[in-house]
Amino acid sequence: MKIEHLANFTIAGFTYYEGALAFNKLKIGKQVELKLEEDNKFDARAVAIYHQECKLGFVPKSDNRIIYKLLKMGMQDHLRALIQQVDSREHPESQVRIVVHLVNPNLQKEV
């Protein structure tokens, strides 16, 4: 499987959703789910971030353009979003970082 770095960011709106409920379950390396939220009145390209059933927040507007397009084209199987950092000492909006990789499961990783 070939993997390329696509983006990394802190979760936008973490304090406004269910981040506090899920915080103790968030572990580095755990996968999160990216979902389009096309009815979002604040951002037409909104991409929500979920850990299990908990909505953690959003991919920031500054980073969501390409992720939105890939999801819109049905390429969710080619995106892998993982928790990169969890730090309770940071400001709540900066406590969790996500890294997103573009994955091609049909190609072998180059050696």
PDB file of N, CA and C in Angstrom:
ATOM      1  N   MET A   1       0.852  -1.166   0.000  1.00  0.00           N
ATOM      2  CA  MET A   1       0.000   0.000   0.000  1.00  0.00           C
ATOM      3  C   MET A   1       0.902   1.235   0.000  1.00  0.00           C
ATOM      4  N   LYS A   2       0.614   2.161  -0.874  1.00  0.00           N
ATOM      5  CA  LYS A   2       1.384   3.397  -0.949  1.00  0.00           C
ATOM      6  C   LYS A   2       0.658   4.482  -0.151  1.00  0.00           C
ATOM      7  N   ILE A   3       1.424   5.255   0.625  1.00  0.00           N
ATOM      8  CA  ILE A   3       0.856   6.284   1.499  1.00  0.00           C
ATOM      9  C   ILE A   3       1.595   7.598   1.269  1.00  0.00           C
ATOM     10  N   GLU A   4       0.833   8.684   1.144  1.00  0.00           N
ATOM     11  CA  GLU A   4       1.405  10.027   1.012  1.00  0.00           C
ATOM     12  C   GLU A   4       0.734  10.959   2.029  1.00  0.00           C
ATOM     13  N   HIS A   5       1.531  11.798   2.663  1.00  0.00           N
ATOM     14  CA  HIS A   5       0.990  12.792   3.595  1.00  0.00           C
ATOM     15  C   HIS A   5       0.125  13.784   2.825  1.00  0.00           C
ATOM     16  N   LEU A   6      -1.061  14.089   3.350  1.00  0.00           N
ATOM     17  CA  LEU A   6      -1.962  15.051   2.719  1.00  0.00           C
ATOM     18  C   LEU A   6      -2.108  16.317   3.574  1.00  0.00           C
ATOM     19  N   ALA A   7      -2.332  16.154   4.872  1.00  0.00           N
ATOM     20  CA  ALA A   7      -2.537  17.321   5.744  1.00  0.00           C
ATOM     21  C   ALA A   7      -2.382  16.924   7.197  1.00  0.00           C
ATOM     22  N   ASN A   8      -2.126  17.911   8.049  1.00  0.00           N
ATOM     23  CA  ASN A   8      -2.248  17.734   9.490  1.00  0.00           C
ATOM     24  C   ASN A   8      -2.730  19.041  10.086  1.00  0.00           C
ATOM     25  N   PHE A   9      -3.522  18.940  11.142  1.00  0.00           N
ATOM     26  CA  PHE A   9      -4.202  20.114  11.681  1.00  0.00           C
ATOM     27  C   PHE A   9      -4.785  19.781  13.042  1.00  0.00           C
ATOM     28  N   THR A  10      -5.134  20.841  13.793  1.00  0.00           N
ATOM     29  CA  THR A  10      -5.922  20.648  15.011  1.00  0.00           C
ATOM     30  C   THR A  10      -7.396  20.690  14.603  1.00  0.00           C
ATOM     31  N   ILE A  11      -8.230  20.085  15.403  1.00  0.00           N
ATOM     32  CA  ILE A  11      -9.656  19.977  15.088  1.00  0.00           C
ATOM     33  C   ILE A  11     -10.361  21.301  15.366  1.00  0.00           C
ATOM     34  N   ALA A  12     -10.987  21.844  14.336  1.00  0.00           N
ATOM     35  CA  ALA A  12     -11.739  23.091  14.488  1.00  0.00           C
ATOM     36  C   ALA A  12     -13.056  22.817  15.215  1.00  0.00           C
ATOM     37  N   GLY A  13     -13.382  23.650  16.179  1.00  0.00           N
ATOM     38  CA  GLY A  13     -14.649  23.514  16.898  1.00  0.00           C
ATOM     39  C   GLY A  13     -14.661  22.407  17.940  1.00  0.00           C
ATOM     40  N   PHE A  14     -13.516  21.939  18.342  1.00  0.00           N
ATOM     41  CA  PHE A  14     -13.427  20.814  19.295  1.00  0.00           C
ATOM     42  C   PHE A  14     -14.227  21.080  20.572  1.00  0.00           C
ATOM     43  N   THR A  15     -14.223  22.311  21.051  1.00  0.00           N
ATOM     44  CA  THR A  15     -14.925  22.625  22.304  1.00  0.00           C
ATOM     45  C   THR A  15     -16.432  22.756  22.131  1.00  0.00           C
ATOM     46  N   TYR A  16     -16.906  22.805  20.888  1.00  0.00           N
ATOM     47  CA  TYR A  16     -18.333  23.003  20.641  1.00  0.00           C
ATOM     48  C   TYR A  16     -19.096  21.705  20.401  1.00  0.00           C
ATOM     49  N   TYR A  17     -18.395  20.598  20.254  1.00  0.00           N
ATOM     50  CA  TYR A  17     -19.065  19.333  19.936  1.00  0.00           C
ATOM     51  C   TYR A  17     -18.813  18.328  21.052  1.00  0.00           C
ATOM     52  N   GLU A  18     -18.531  17.094  20.737  1.00  0.00           N
ATOM     53  CA  GLU A  18     -18.440  16.040  21.752  1.00  0.00           C
ATOM     54  C   GLU A  18     -17.003  15.663  22.110  1.00  0.00           C
ATOM     55  N   GLY A  19     -16.067  16.572  21.857  1.00  0.00           N
ATOM     56  CA  GLY A  19     -14.662  16.307  22.148  1.00  0.00           C
ATOM     57  C   GLY A  19     -14.409  15.969  23.605  1.00  0.00           C
ATOM     58  N   ALA A  20     -15.042  16.700  24.508  1.00  0.00           N
ATOM     59  CA  ALA A  20     -14.836  16.444  25.939  1.00  0.00           C
ATOM     60  C   ALA A  20     -15.346  15.065  26.344  1.00  0.00           C
ATOM     61  N   LEU A  21     -16.440  14.627  25.731  1.00  0.00           N
ATOM     62  CA  LEU A  21     -16.985  13.299  26.050  1.00  0.00           C
ATOM     63  C   LEU A  21     -16.061  12.174  25.586  1.00  0.00           C
ATOM     64  N   ALA A  22     -15.372  12.397  24.482  1.00  0.00           N
ATOM     65  CA  ALA A  22     -14.530  11.349  23.898  1.00  0.00           C
ATOM     66  C   ALA A  22     -13.059  11.489  24.281  1.00  0.00           C
ATOM     67  N   PHE A  23     -12.675  12.583  24.932  1.00  0.00           N
ATOM     68  CA  PHE A  23     -11.258  12.912  25.120  1.00  0.00           C
ATOM     69  C   PHE A  23     -10.435  11.760  25.696  1.00  0.00           C
ATOM     70  N   ASN A  24     -10.911  11.105  26.726  1.00  0.00           N
ATOM     71  CA  ASN A  24     -10.135  10.032  27.359  1.00  0.00           C
ATOM     72  C   ASN A  24     -10.001   8.788  26.483  1.00  0.00           C
ATOM     73  N   LYS A  25     -10.798   8.685  25.431  1.00  0.00           N
ATOM     74  CA  LYS A  25     -10.715   7.552  24.509  1.00  0.00           C
ATOM     75  C   LYS A  25      -9.806   7.841  23.314  1.00  0.00           C
ATOM     76  N   LEU A  26      -9.424   9.101  23.151  1.00  0.00           N
ATOM     77  CA  LEU A  26      -8.606   9.487  22.004  1.00  0.00           C
ATOM     78  C   LEU A  26      -7.153   9.120  22.253  1.00  0.00           C
ATOM     79  N   LYS A  27      -6.611   8.284  21.412  1.00  0.00           N
ATOM     80  CA  LYS A  27      -5.240   7.798  21.553  1.00  0.00           C
ATOM     81  C   LYS A  27      -4.483   8.012  20.248  1.00  0.00           C
ATOM     82  N   ILE A  28      -3.216   8.342  20.374  1.00  0.00           N
ATOM     83  CA  ILE A  28      -2.370   8.532  19.202  1.00  0.00           C
ATOM     84  C   ILE A  28      -2.397   7.261  18.353  1.00  0.00           C
ATOM     85  N   GLY A  29      -2.580   7.452  17.062  1.00  0.00           N
ATOM     86  CA  GLY A  29      -2.612   6.334  16.118  1.00  0.00           C
ATOM     87  C   GLY A  29      -3.991   5.781  15.833  1.00  0.00           C
ATOM     88  N   LYS A  30      -4.989   6.163  16.647  1.00  0.00           N
ATOM     89  CA  LYS A  30      -6.360   5.688  16.388  1.00  0.00           C
ATOM     90  C   LYS A  30      -6.934   6.409  15.185  1.00  0.00           C
ATOM     91  N   GLN A  31      -7.688   5.668  14.402  1.00  0.00           N
ATOM     92  CA  GLN A  31      -8.301   6.234  13.209  1.00  0.00           C
ATOM     93  C   GLN A  31      -9.581   6.977  13.567  1.00  0.00           C
ATOM     94  N   VAL A  32      -9.807   8.090  12.882  1.00  0.00           N
ATOM     95  CA  VAL A  32     -11.052   8.853  12.994  1.00  0.00           C
ATOM     96  C   VAL A  32     -11.702   8.857  11.620  1.00  0.00           C
ATOM     97  N   GLU A  33     -12.984   9.152  11.603  1.00  0.00           N
ATOM     98  CA  GLU A  33     -13.738   9.121  10.356  1.00  0.00           C
ATOM     99  C   GLU A  33     -14.016  10.543   9.873  1.00  0.00           C
ATOM    100  N   LEU A  34     -13.877  10.730   8.579  1.00  0.00           N
ATOM    101  CA  LEU A  34     -14.160  12.012   7.947  1.00  0.00           C
ATOM    102  C   LEU A  34     -15.475  11.889   7.193  1.00  0.00           C
ATOM    103  N   LYS A  35     -16.398  12.834   7.443  1.00  0.00           N
ATOM    104  CA  LYS A  35     -17.706  12.797   6.790  1.00  0.00           C
ATOM    105  C   LYS A  35     -18.059  14.181   6.254  1.00  0.00           C
ATOM    106  N   LEU A  36     -18.581  14.203   5.033  1.00  0.00           N
ATOM    107  CA  LEU A  36     -19.064  15.462   4.478  1.00  0.00           C
ATOM    108  C   LEU A  36     -20.264  15.954   5.278  1.00  0.00           C
ATOM    109  N   GLU A  37     -20.336  17.252   5.451  1.00  0.00           N
ATOM    110  CA  GLU A  37     -21.493  17.860   6.100  1.00  0.00           C
ATOM    111  C   GLU A  37     -21.963  18.994   5.191  1.00  0.00           C
ATOM    112  N   GLU A  38     -22.576  18.621   4.086  1.00  0.00           N
ATOM    113  CA  GLU A  38     -22.910  19.564   3.027  1.00  0.00           C
ATOM    114  C   GLU A  38     -24.011  20.559   3.403  1.00  0.00           C
ATOM    115  N   ASP A  39     -24.764  20.273   4.453  1.00  0.00           N
ATOM    116  CA  ASP A  39     -25.800  21.214   4.878  1.00  0.00           C
ATOM    117  C   ASP A  39     -25.286  22.199   5.934  1.00  0.00           C
ATOM    118  N   ASN A  40     -23.978  22.256   6.126  1.00  0.00           N
ATOM    119  CA  ASN A  40     -23.381  23.160   7.100  1.00  0.00           C
ATOM    120  C   ASN A  40     -23.528  24.603   6.613  1.00  0.00           C
ATOM    121  N   LYS A  41     -24.174  25.447   7.411  1.00  0.00           N
ATOM    122  CA  LYS A  41     -24.452  26.824   6.981  1.00  0.00           C
ATOM    123  C   LYS A  41     -23.235  27.744   7.084  1.00  0.00           C
ATOM    124  N   PHE A  42     -22.169  27.296   7.721  1.00  0.00           N
ATOM    125  CA  PHE A  42     -20.971  28.112   7.875  1.00  0.00           C
ATOM    126  C   PHE A  42     -19.897  27.812   6.846  1.00  0.00           C
ATOM    127  N   ASP A  43     -19.923  26.592   6.267  1.00  0.00           N
ATOM    128  CA  ASP A  43     -18.874  26.189   5.328  1.00  0.00           C
ATOM    129  C   ASP A  43     -19.452  25.174   4.349  1.00  0.00           C
ATOM    130  N   ALA A  44     -19.524  25.544   3.089  1.00  0.00           N
ATOM    131  CA  ALA A  44     -20.076  24.661   2.052  1.00  0.00           C
ATOM    132  C   ALA A  44     -19.216  23.424   1.830  1.00  0.00           C
ATOM    133  N   ARG A  45     -17.945  23.471   2.254  1.00  0.00           N
ATOM    134  CA  ARG A  45     -17.044  22.309   2.108  1.00  0.00           C
ATOM    135  C   ARG A  45     -16.734  21.661   3.464  1.00  0.00           C
ATOM    136  N   ALA A  46     -17.653  21.742   4.385  1.00  0.00           N
ATOM    137  CA  ALA A  46     -17.401  21.230   5.734  1.00  0.00           C
ATOM    138  C   ALA A  46     -17.162  19.727   5.736  1.00  0.00           C
ATOM    139  N   VAL A  47     -16.113  19.328   6.466  1.00  0.00           N
ATOM    140  CA  VAL A  47     -15.792  17.916   6.662  1.00  0.00           C
ATOM    141  C   VAL A  47     -15.723  17.680   8.166  1.00  0.00           C
ATOM    142  N   ALA A  48     -16.691  16.928   8.676  1.00  0.00           N
ATOM    143  CA  ALA A  48     -16.754  16.632  10.114  1.00  0.00           C
ATOM    144  C   ALA A  48     -15.813  15.481  10.448  1.00  0.00           C
ATOM    145  N   ILE A  49     -15.344  15.473  11.694  1.00  0.00           N
ATOM    146  CA  ILE A  49     -14.447  14.432  12.189  1.00  0.00           C
ATOM    147  C   ILE A  49     -15.159  13.692  13.314  1.00  0.00           C
ATOM    148  N   TYR A  50     -15.210  12.369  13.190  1.00  0.00           N
ATOM    149  CA  TYR A  50     -15.878  11.528  14.189  1.00  0.00           C
ATOM    150  C   TYR A  50     -14.915  10.503  14.762  1.00  0.00           C
ATOM    151  N   HIS A  51     -15.049  10.263  16.054  1.00  0.00           N
ATOM    152  CA  HIS A  51     -14.415   9.120  16.715  1.00  0.00           C
ATOM    153  C   HIS A  51     -15.564   8.265  17.225  1.00  0.00           C
ATOM    154  N   GLN A  52     -15.711   7.106  16.612  1.00  0.00           N
ATOM    155  CA  GLN A  52     -16.871   6.256  16.864  1.00  0.00           C
ATOM    156  C   GLN A  52     -18.126   7.083  16.605  1.00  0.00           C
ATOM    157  N   GLU A  53     -19.026   7.208  17.570  1.00  0.00           N
ATOM    158  CA  GLU A  53     -20.260   7.961  17.333  1.00  0.00           C
ATOM    159  C   GLU A  53     -20.145   9.428  17.748  1.00  0.00           C
ATOM    160  N   CYS A  54     -19.013   9.832  18.289  1.00  0.00           N
ATOM    161  CA  CYS A  54     -18.835  11.203  18.787  1.00  0.00           C
ATOM    162  C   CYS A  54     -18.281  12.133  17.716  1.00  0.00           C
ATOM    163  N   LYS A  55     -18.984  13.232  17.498  1.00  0.00           N
ATOM    164  CA  LYS A  55     -18.504  14.262  16.577  1.00  0.00           C
ATOM    165  C   LYS A  55     -17.499  15.129  17.335  1.00  0.00           C
ATOM    166  N   LEU A  56     -16.271  15.156  16.839  1.00  0.00           N
ATOM    167  CA  LEU A  56     -15.206  15.895  17.509  1.00  0.00           C
ATOM    168  C   LEU A  56     -15.111  17.341  17.035  1.00  0.00           C
ATOM    169  N   GLY A  57     -15.522  17.599  15.818  1.00  0.00           N
ATOM    170  CA  GLY A  57     -15.406  18.926  15.233  1.00  0.00           C
ATOM    171  C   GLY A  57     -15.209  18.798  13.735  1.00  0.00           C
ATOM    172  N   PHE A  58     -14.377  19.674  13.173  1.00  0.00           N
ATOM    173  CA  PHE A  58     -14.220  19.745  11.724  1.00  0.00           C
ATOM    174  C   PHE A  58     -12.770  19.867  11.288  1.00  0.00           C
ATOM    175  N   VAL A  59     -12.520  19.478  10.044  1.00  0.00           N
ATOM    176  CA  VAL A  59     -11.272  19.837   9.384  1.00  0.00           C
ATOM    177  C   VAL A  59     -11.338  21.360   9.217  1.00  0.00           C
ATOM    178  N   PRO A  60     -10.300  22.090   9.613  1.00  0.00           N
ATOM    179  CA  PRO A  60     -10.345  23.553   9.466  1.00  0.00           C
ATOM    180  C   PRO A  60     -10.563  23.969   8.006  1.00  0.00           C
ATOM    181  N   LYS A  61     -11.237  25.099   7.806  1.00  0.00           N
ATOM    182  CA  LYS A  61     -11.495  25.604   6.455  1.00  0.00           C
ATOM    183  C   LYS A  61     -10.212  25.711   5.638  1.00  0.00           C
ATOM    184  N   SER A  62      -9.128  26.068   6.287  1.00  0.00           N
ATOM    185  CA  SER A  62      -7.853  26.247   5.583  1.00  0.00           C
ATOM    186  C   SER A  62      -7.286  24.933   5.045  1.00  0.00           C
ATOM    187  N   ASP A  63      -7.785  23.801   5.527  1.00  0.00           N
ATOM    188  CA  ASP A  63      -7.252  22.500   5.122  1.00  0.00           C
ATOM    189  C   ASP A  63      -8.284  21.590   4.468  1.00  0.00           C
ATOM    190  N   ASN A  64      -9.533  22.042   4.300  1.00  0.00           N
ATOM    191  CA  ASN A  64     -10.565  21.087   3.896  1.00  0.00           C
ATOM    192  C   ASN A  64     -10.833  20.998   2.398  1.00  0.00           C
ATOM    193  N   ARG A  65     -10.267  21.875   1.591  1.00  0.00           N
ATOM    194  CA  ARG A  65     -10.605  21.921   0.170  1.00  0.00           C
ATOM    195  C   ARG A  65     -10.348  20.591  -0.548  1.00  0.00           C
ATOM    196  N   ILE A  66      -9.141  20.066  -0.457  1.00  0.00           N
ATOM    197  CA  ILE A  66      -8.816  18.822  -1.163  1.00  0.00           C
ATOM    198  C   ILE A  66      -9.513  17.628  -0.514  1.00  0.00           C
ATOM    199  N   ILE A  67      -9.567  17.606   0.812  1.00  0.00           N
ATOM    200  CA  ILE A  67     -10.240  16.508   1.508  1.00  0.00           C
ATOM    201  C   ILE A  67     -11.712  16.469   1.114  1.00  0.00           C
ATOM    202  N   TYR A  68     -12.340  17.636   1.066  1.00  0.00           N
ATOM    203  CA  TYR A  68     -13.743  17.726   0.635  1.00  0.00           C
ATOM    204  C   TYR A  68     -13.909  17.148  -0.772  1.00  0.00           C
ATOM    205  N   LYS A  69     -13.052  17.555  -1.687  1.00  0.00           N
ATOM    206  CA  LYS A  69     -13.167  17.088  -3.079  1.00  0.00           C
ATOM    207  C   LYS A  69     -12.993  15.569  -3.175  1.00  0.00           C
ATOM    208  N   LEU A  70     -12.038  15.023  -2.453  1.00  0.00           N
ATOM    209  CA  LEU A  70     -11.832  13.572  -2.489  1.00  0.00           C
ATOM    210  C   LEU A  70     -13.043  12.832  -1.925  1.00  0.00           C
ATOM    211  N   LEU A  71     -13.598  13.320  -0.822  1.00  0.00           N
ATOM    212  CA  LEU A  71     -14.798  12.688  -0.257  1.00  0.00           C
ATOM    213  C   LEU A  71     -15.981  12.834  -1.215  1.00  0.00           C
ATOM    214  N   LYS A  72     -16.123  13.995  -1.820  1.00  0.00           N
ATOM    215  CA  LYS A  72     -17.221  14.249  -2.750  1.00  0.00           C
ATOM    216  C   LYS A  72     -17.160  13.295  -3.948  1.00  0.00           C
ATOM    217  N   MET A  73     -15.949  12.922  -4.347  1.00  0.00           N
ATOM    218  CA  MET A  73     -15.751  12.004  -5.474  1.00  0.00           C
ATOM    219  C   MET A  73     -15.840  10.535  -5.043  1.00  0.00           C
ATOM    220  N   GLY A  74     -16.195  10.282  -3.790  1.00  0.00           N
ATOM    221  CA  GLY A  74     -16.356   8.910  -3.315  1.00  0.00           C
ATOM    222  C   GLY A  74     -15.051   8.198  -3.023  1.00  0.00           C
ATOM    223  N   MET A  75     -14.015   8.945  -2.730  1.00  0.00           N
ATOM    224  CA  MET A  75     -12.692   8.349  -2.514  1.00  0.00           C
ATOM    225  C   MET A  75     -12.339   8.219  -1.035  1.00  0.00           C
ATOM    226  N   GLN A  76     -13.360   8.053  -0.173  1.00  0.00           N
ATOM    227  CA  GLN A  76     -13.102   7.952   1.263  1.00  0.00           C
ATOM    228  C   GLN A  76     -12.183   6.785   1.613  1.00  0.00           C
ATOM    229  N   ASP A  77     -12.175   5.728   0.790  1.00  0.00           N
ATOM    230  CA  ASP A  77     -11.287   4.597   1.053  1.00  0.00           C
ATOM    231  C   ASP A  77      -9.828   4.937   0.784  1.00  0.00           C
ATOM    232  N   HIS A  78      -9.588   6.093   0.172  1.00  0.00           N
ATOM    233  CA  HIS A  78      -8.221   6.519  -0.131  1.00  0.00           C
ATOM    234  C   HIS A  78      -7.708   7.560   0.867  1.00  0.00           C
ATOM    235  N   LEU A  79      -8.488   7.821   1.898  1.00  0.00           N
ATOM    236  CA  LEU A  79      -8.072   8.742   2.950  1.00  0.00           C
ATOM    237  C   LEU A  79      -7.979   7.991   4.270  1.00  0.00           C
ATOM    238  N   ARG A  80      -6.899   8.214   4.973  1.00  0.00           N
ATOM    239  CA  ARG A  80      -6.756   7.645   6.314  1.00  0.00           C
ATOM    240  C   ARG A  80      -6.442   8.793   7.266  1.00  0.00           C
ATOM    241  N   ALA A  81      -7.350   9.034   8.205  1.00  0.00           N
ATOM    242  CA  ALA A  81      -7.179  10.106   9.189  1.00  0.00           C
ATOM    243  C   ALA A  81      -6.880   9.470  10.545  1.00  0.00           C
ATOM    244  N   LEU A  82      -5.776   9.883  11.135  1.00  0.00           N
ATOM    245  CA  LEU A  82      -5.328   9.317  12.401  1.00  0.00           C
ATOM    246  C   LEU A  82      -5.081  10.417  13.421  1.00  0.00           C
ATOM    247  N   ILE A  83      -5.282  10.085  14.680  1.00  0.00           N
ATOM    248  CA  ILE A  83      -4.942  11.005  15.763  1.00  0.00           C
ATOM    249  C   ILE A  83      -3.422  11.046  15.858  1.00  0.00           C
ATOM    250  N   GLN A  84      -2.876  12.252  15.761  1.00  0.00           N
ATOM    251  CA  GLN A  84      -1.426  12.428  15.763  1.00  0.00           C
ATOM    252  C   GLN A  84      -0.917  12.917  17.115  1.00  0.00           C
ATOM    253  N   GLN A  85      -1.751  13.683  17.827  1.00  0.00           N
ATOM    254  CA  GLN A  85      -1.336  14.234  19.112  1.00  0.00           C
ATOM    255  C   GLN A  85      -2.552  14.440  19.998  1.00  0.00           C
ATOM    256  N   VAL A  86      -2.399  14.136  21.275  1.00  0.00           N
ATOM    257  CA  VAL A  86      -3.410  14.421  22.286  1.00  0.00           C
ATOM    258  C   VAL A  86      -2.655  15.023  23.475  1.00  0.00           C
ATOM    259  N   ASP A  87      -3.004  16.261  23.819  1.00  0.00           N
ATOM    260  CA  ASP A  87      -2.284  16.944  24.886  1.00  0.00           C
ATOM    261  C   ASP A  87      -3.262  17.779  25.719  1.00  0.00           C
ATOM    262  N   SER A  88      -3.592  17.297  26.901  1.00  0.00           N
ATOM    263  CA  SER A  88      -4.574  17.980  27.762  1.00  0.00           C
ATOM    264  C   SER A  88      -4.056  19.305  28.299  1.00  0.00           C
ATOM    265  N   ARG A  89      -2.753  19.571  28.187  1.00  0.00           N
ATOM    266  CA  ARG A  89      -2.188  20.828  28.680  1.00  0.00           C
ATOM    267  C   ARG A  89      -2.383  21.986  27.701  1.00  0.00           C
ATOM    268  N   GLU A  90      -2.714  21.651  26.461  1.00  0.00           N
ATOM    269  CA  GLU A  90      -2.921  22.680  25.438  1.00  0.00           C
ATOM    270  C   GLU A  90      -4.290  23.337  25.613  1.00  0.00           C
ATOM    271  N   HIS A  91      -4.481  24.472  24.957  1.00  0.00           N
ATOM    272  CA  HIS A  91      -5.793  25.125  24.892  1.00  0.00           C
ATOM    273  C   HIS A  91      -6.763  24.099  24.291  1.00  0.00           C
ATOM    274  N   PRO A  92      -8.019  24.047  24.751  1.00  0.00           N
ATOM    275  CA  PRO A  92      -8.951  23.026  24.252  1.00  0.00           C
ATOM    276  C   PRO A  92      -9.042  22.921  22.727  1.00  0.00           C
ATOM    277  N   GLU A  93      -8.935  24.036  22.007  1.00  0.00           N
ATOM    278  CA  GLU A  93      -9.017  23.993  20.545  1.00  0.00           C
ATOM    279  C   GLU A  93      -7.737  23.440  19.906  1.00  0.00           C
ATOM    280  N   SER A  94      -6.701  23.225  20.707  1.00  0.00           N
ATOM    281  CA  SER A  94      -5.427  22.722  20.173  1.00  0.00           C
ATOM    282  C   SER A  94      -5.008  21.403  20.813  1.00  0.00           C
ATOM    283  N   GLN A  95      -5.901  20.759  21.537  1.00  0.00           N
ATOM    284  CA  GLN A  95      -5.533  19.549  22.271  1.00  0.00           C
ATOM    285  C   GLN A  95      -5.344  18.314  21.387  1.00  0.00           C
ATOM    286  N   VAL A  96      -6.018  18.283  20.240  1.00  0.00           N
ATOM    287  CA  VAL A  96      -5.957  17.083  19.401  1.00  0.00           C
ATOM    288  C   VAL A  96      -5.548  17.465  17.981  1.00  0.00           C
ATOM    289  N   ARG A  97      -4.491  16.824  17.503  1.00  0.00           N
ATOM    290  CA  ARG A  97      -4.041  17.006  16.113  1.00  0.00           C
ATOM    291  C   ARG A  97      -4.373  15.746  15.327  1.00  0.00           C
ATOM    292  N   ILE A  98      -4.735  15.973  14.075  1.00  0.00           N
ATOM    293  CA  ILE A  98      -5.069  14.889  13.159  1.00  0.00           C
ATOM    294  C   ILE A  98      -4.095  14.936  11.985  1.00  0.00           C
ATOM    295  N   VAL A  99      -3.694  13.788  11.496  1.00  0.00           N
ATOM    296  CA  VAL A  99      -2.916  13.694  10.268  1.00  0.00           C
ATOM    297  C   VAL A  99      -3.761  12.911   9.262  1.00  0.00           C
ATOM    298  N   VAL A 100      -3.775  13.372   8.024  1.00  0.00           N
ATOM    299  CA  VAL A 100      -4.522  12.693   6.966  1.00  0.00           C
ATOM    300  C   VAL A 100      -3.535  12.260   5.898  1.00  0.00           C
ATOM    301  N   HIS A 101      -3.612  10.984   5.553  1.00  0.00           N
ATOM    302  CA  HIS A 101      -2.779  10.423   4.486  1.00  0.00           C
ATOM    303  C   HIS A 101      -3.656  10.041   3.308  1.00  0.00           C
ATOM    304  N   LEU A 102      -3.101  10.210   2.130  1.00  0.00           N
ATOM    305  CA  LEU A 102      -3.716   9.723   0.908  1.00  0.00           C
ATOM    306  C   LEU A 102      -3.149   8.332   0.688  1.00  0.00           C
ATOM    307  N   VAL A 103      -4.037   7.352   0.543  1.00  0.00           N
ATOM    308  CA  VAL A 103      -3.628   5.948   0.499  1.00  0.00           C
ATOM    309  C   VAL A 103      -4.073   5.336  -0.813  1.00  0.00           C
ATOM    310  N   ASN A 104      -3.190   4.600  -1.440  1.00  0.00           N
ATOM    311  CA  ASN A 104      -3.564   3.819  -2.609  1.00  0.00           C
ATOM    312  C   ASN A 104      -3.336   2.361  -2.257  1.00  0.00           C
ATOM    313  N   PRO A 105      -4.396   1.650  -1.864  1.00  0.00           N
ATOM    314  CA  PRO A 105      -4.241   0.258  -1.423  1.00  0.00           C
ATOM    315  C   PRO A 105      -3.844  -0.687  -2.561  1.00  0.00           C
ATOM    316  N   ASN A 106      -3.925  -0.222  -3.814  1.00  0.00           N
ATOM    317  CA  ASN A 106      -3.600  -1.080  -4.949  1.00  0.00           C
ATOM    318  C   ASN A 106      -2.112  -1.069  -5.298  1.00  0.00           C
ATOM    319  N   LEU A 107      -1.368  -0.127  -4.734  1.00  0.00           N
ATOM    320  CA  LEU A 107       0.061  -0.038  -5.028  1.00  0.00           C
ATOM    321  C   LEU A 107       0.875  -0.514  -3.842  1.00  0.00           C
ATOM    322  N   GLN A 108       1.955  -1.190  -4.116  1.00  0.00           N
ATOM    323  CA  GLN A 108       2.860  -1.613  -3.068  1.00  0.00           C
ATOM    324  C   GLN A 108       3.736  -0.428  -2.674  1.00  0.00           C
ATOM    325  N   LYS A 109       4.051  -0.326  -1.402  1.00  0.00           N
ATOM    326  CA  LYS A 109       4.917   0.747  -0.921  1.00  0.00           C
ATOM    327  C   LYS A 109       6.299   0.582  -1.523  1.00  0.00           C
ATOM    328  N   GLU A 110       6.861   1.711  -1.987  1.00  0.00           N
ATOM    329  CA  GLU A 110       8.195   1.665  -2.563  1.00  0.00           C
ATOM    330  C   GLU A 110       9.213   1.440  -1.465  1.00  0.00           C
ATOM    331  N   VAL A 111      10.226   0.655  -1.790  1.00  0.00           N
ATOM    332  CA  VAL A 111      11.282   0.357  -0.816  1.00  0.00           C
ATOM    333  C   VAL A 111      12.504   1.191  -1.111  1.00  0.00           C
TER     334      VAL A 111
END
